[in-house]
Short mmCIF file of C-alpha atoms in Angstrom, two decimals:
data_model
loop_
_atom_site.label_atom_id
_atom_site.label_comp_id
_atom_site.label_asym_id
_atom_site.label_seq_id
_atom_site.Cartn_x
_atom_site.Cartn_y
_atom_site.Cartn_z
CA UNK A 22 159.42 94.71 105.34
CA UNK A 23 156.07 96.22 104.35
CA UNK A 24 154.17 95.51 107.59
CA UNK A 25 156.92 97.26 109.62
CA UNK A 26 156.76 100.30 107.32
CA UNK A 27 152.99 100.46 107.70
CA UNK A 28 153.23 100.07 111.47
CA UNK A 29 155.75 102.93 111.73
CA UNK A 30 153.63 105.22 109.55
CA UNK A 31 150.50 104.39 111.51
CA UNK A 32 152.28 104.88 114.84
CA UNK A 33 153.48 108.31 113.70
CA UNK A 34 149.97 109.27 112.55
CA UNK A 35 148.43 108.09 115.83
CA UNK A 36 151.07 110.06 117.77
CA UNK A 37 149.98 113.20 115.91
CA UNK A 38 146.32 112.47 116.72
CA UNK A 39 147.20 111.95 120.40
CA UNK A 40 149.20 115.18 120.55
CA UNK A 41 146.32 117.04 118.90
CA UNK A 42 143.76 115.53 121.29
CA UNK A 43 145.88 116.47 124.32
CA UNK A 44 146.47 120.00 123.00
CA UNK A 45 142.74 120.41 122.35
CA UNK A 46 141.85 119.16 125.84
CA UNK A 47 144.26 121.74 127.30
CA UNK A 48 142.55 124.49 125.32
CA UNK A 49 145.62 125.23 123.20
CA UNK A 50 145.21 127.16 119.93
CA UNK A 51 145.19 124.11 117.63
CA UNK A 52 142.44 122.81 115.34
CA UNK A 53 140.44 119.90 116.67
CA UNK A 54 141.36 116.73 114.77
CA UNK A 55 138.46 114.43 113.94
CA UNK A 56 140.39 111.42 112.66
CA UNK A 57 142.45 110.14 109.79
CA UNK A 58 142.05 107.99 106.72
CA UNK A 59 144.73 105.84 105.10
CA UNK A 60 144.83 104.34 101.65
CA UNK A 61 147.41 102.37 99.70
CA UNK A 62 148.71 104.31 96.68
CA UNK A 63 151.50 101.87 95.75
CA UNK A 64 152.61 98.44 96.95
CA UNK A 65 154.76 99.90 99.73
CA UNK A 66 153.32 103.40 99.92
CA UNK A 67 150.36 104.70 101.89
CA UNK A 68 148.75 108.12 101.89
CA UNK A 69 147.27 109.39 105.13
CA UNK A 70 144.98 112.37 105.49
CA UNK A 71 144.00 114.06 108.73
CA UNK A 72 140.52 115.46 109.16
CA UNK A 73 139.57 118.53 111.16
CA UNK A 74 136.71 120.99 111.25
CA UNK A 75 136.61 123.41 108.33
CA UNK A 76 137.96 126.81 109.39
CA UNK A 77 136.40 129.43 107.11
CA UNK A 78 138.32 132.51 105.96
CA UNK A 79 141.62 131.18 107.29
CA UNK A 80 145.02 131.44 105.62
CA UNK A 81 148.59 130.69 106.49
CA UNK A 82 150.51 133.29 108.45
CA UNK A 83 152.92 133.86 105.55
CA UNK A 84 150.14 134.21 102.97
CA UNK A 85 148.34 136.70 105.21
CA UNK A 86 151.45 138.82 105.57
CA UNK A 87 152.27 138.65 101.85
CA UNK A 88 148.83 138.69 100.29
CA UNK A 89 146.89 141.27 102.23
CA UNK A 90 147.53 144.96 102.60
CA UNK A 91 147.77 145.31 106.36
CA UNK A 92 147.96 148.65 108.07
CA UNK A 93 150.83 148.96 110.55
CA UNK A 94 148.31 148.70 113.41
CA UNK A 95 146.66 145.58 111.96
CA UNK A 96 150.07 143.98 111.39
CA UNK A 97 151.04 144.72 114.99
CA UNK A 98 147.81 143.13 116.25
CA UNK A 99 148.35 140.10 114.00
CA UNK A 100 151.91 139.60 115.24
CA UNK A 101 150.73 140.00 118.82
CA UNK A 102 148.02 137.38 118.31
CA UNK A 103 150.48 134.89 116.81
CA UNK A 104 153.00 135.59 119.58
CA UNK A 105 150.35 135.02 122.25
CA UNK A 106 149.22 131.75 120.62
CA UNK A 107 152.81 130.48 120.56
CA UNK A 108 153.33 131.54 124.17
CA UNK A 109 150.24 129.59 125.22
CA UNK A 110 151.62 126.49 123.49
CA UNK A 111 155.07 126.93 125.05
CA UNK A 112 153.71 127.51 128.55
CA UNK A 113 151.62 124.34 128.23
CA UNK A 114 154.67 122.24 127.28
CA UNK A 115 153.89 121.73 123.56
CA UNK A 116 157.04 121.05 121.52
CA UNK A 117 156.34 121.67 117.81
CA UNK A 118 158.92 120.00 115.55
CA UNK A 119 158.38 122.19 112.49
CA UNK A 120 157.25 125.65 113.51
CA UNK A 121 157.19 127.65 110.30
CA UNK A 122 155.03 130.35 108.74
CA UNK A 123 152.85 127.78 106.93
CA UNK A 124 152.10 125.85 110.12
CA UNK A 125 150.33 128.82 111.68
CA UNK A 126 146.93 129.73 110.30
CA UNK A 127 145.25 133.03 111.02
CA UNK A 128 141.79 134.46 110.56
CA UNK A 129 140.25 137.84 111.17
CA UNK A 130 136.78 138.14 112.63
CA UNK A 131 134.62 140.68 114.38
CA UNK A 132 136.66 140.38 117.56
CA UNK A 133 140.02 140.75 115.78
CA UNK A 134 142.69 138.25 114.80
CA UNK A 135 142.93 134.65 115.96
CA UNK A 136 145.66 132.10 115.27
CA UNK A 137 146.00 128.32 115.33
CA UNK A 138 149.12 126.16 115.27
CA UNK A 139 148.75 123.24 112.85
CA UNK A 140 150.71 120.17 111.71
CA UNK A 141 151.54 118.48 114.99
CA UNK A 142 153.48 115.71 113.23
CA UNK A 143 156.08 114.42 115.73
CA UNK A 144 154.91 117.02 118.27
CA UNK A 145 155.33 116.09 121.92
CA UNK A 146 154.80 117.48 125.38
CA UNK A 147 157.72 118.40 127.62
CA UNK A 148 157.73 117.84 131.37
CA UNK A 149 157.11 121.53 132.02
CA UNK A 150 156.89 124.90 130.25
CA UNK A 151 159.47 125.18 127.50
CA UNK A 152 162.68 126.91 128.58
CA UNK A 153 163.71 130.07 126.75
CA UNK A 154 166.42 128.25 124.78
CA UNK A 155 163.88 125.84 123.28
CA UNK A 156 161.38 128.61 122.56
CA UNK A 157 164.07 130.62 120.81
CA UNK A 158 165.03 127.65 118.61
CA UNK A 159 161.43 127.43 117.42
CA UNK A 160 161.18 131.20 116.94
CA UNK A 161 164.43 131.22 114.94
CA UNK A 162 162.98 128.53 112.67
CA UNK A 163 159.82 130.63 112.24
CA UNK A 164 161.92 133.71 111.41
CA UNK A 165 163.92 131.72 108.86
CA UNK A 166 160.73 130.50 107.17
CA UNK A 167 159.41 134.08 106.93
CA UNK A 168 162.69 135.11 105.29
CA UNK A 169 162.66 132.08 102.98
CA UNK A 170 159.16 132.97 101.79
CA UNK A 171 160.32 136.57 101.25
CA UNK A 172 157.98 138.01 103.86
CA UNK A 173 161.05 139.44 105.60
CA UNK A 174 162.18 141.98 104.42
CA UNK A 175 159.81 142.41 101.44
CA UNK A 176 156.63 142.91 103.48
CA UNK A 177 157.82 143.35 107.04
CA UNK A 178 161.13 144.40 108.49
CA UNK A 179 163.10 142.24 110.92
CA UNK A 180 162.37 144.85 113.59
CA UNK A 181 158.64 144.10 113.24
CA UNK A 182 159.43 140.60 114.48
CA UNK A 183 160.28 142.10 117.88
CA UNK A 184 156.56 142.57 118.59
CA UNK A 185 155.94 138.87 118.08
CA UNK A 186 158.95 138.06 120.29
CA UNK A 187 157.65 140.29 123.09
CA UNK A 188 154.23 138.63 123.04
CA UNK A 189 155.69 135.13 122.81
CA UNK A 190 158.49 135.38 125.37
CA UNK A 191 156.88 137.75 127.86
CA UNK A 192 158.40 140.34 130.18
CA UNK A 193 161.09 138.02 131.54
CA UNK A 194 163.05 138.29 128.30
CA UNK A 195 164.44 141.82 128.06
CA UNK A 196 164.62 143.94 124.92
CA UNK A 197 168.41 143.77 124.65
CA UNK A 198 168.38 139.95 124.57
CA UNK A 199 165.57 139.98 122.00
CA UNK A 200 167.57 142.32 119.76
CA UNK A 201 170.59 140.05 120.11
CA UNK A 202 168.40 137.10 119.15
CA UNK A 203 167.11 139.06 116.16
CA UNK A 204 170.66 139.77 114.95
CA UNK A 205 171.50 136.09 115.35
CA UNK A 206 168.40 135.12 113.37
CA UNK A 207 169.35 137.47 110.55
CA UNK A 208 172.85 135.98 110.50
CA UNK A 209 171.36 132.46 110.44
CA UNK A 210 169.23 133.41 107.42
CA UNK A 211 172.29 134.66 105.55
CA UNK A 212 174.14 131.45 106.42
CA UNK A 213 171.25 129.23 105.28
CA UNK A 214 170.93 131.09 101.99
CA UNK A 215 174.22 129.52 101.01
CA UNK A 216 172.37 126.19 100.85
CA UNK A 217 168.92 127.25 99.56
CA UNK A 218 168.14 126.60 95.94
#
């Protein structure tokens, strides 16, 4: 039923716009969405494009880590910035359904690094700040994407990820638990490699 398909697609697109508008109004590190356009590309297929302000000199988190020669200090600052951006989202109840290294964009300016979380497709807001278990699920997915794109261990070591964890989870999550999480993430990457092609 074509009208039902179109309604579902439009509802999903509008949900993303609503999530983006709410995140922007809360001051979260997300790009401001301006709207969307939809066009029919086949009898039962539509293509939708979201519009936001142009963000000059930005790149994905993974491309930045792979494509630029960062000093250890600059890498630490970058990871800290990304961790802080994710913590802000988590503390303000944002549930991102596909947190990966391509859905974080970073840029470096005169005042240092800044980061934005993009692609709020199917994103929602929880009733309160995200619990540690939910944050860790998202951070494990991010770790897995960094490994899949060969950022870990080619460019950065798994231990470097601890800095991002510290900035994202805060002082309530002790170092021993973060290291245990890191070991679990490494094991999850090895397990998933059995299915990657």
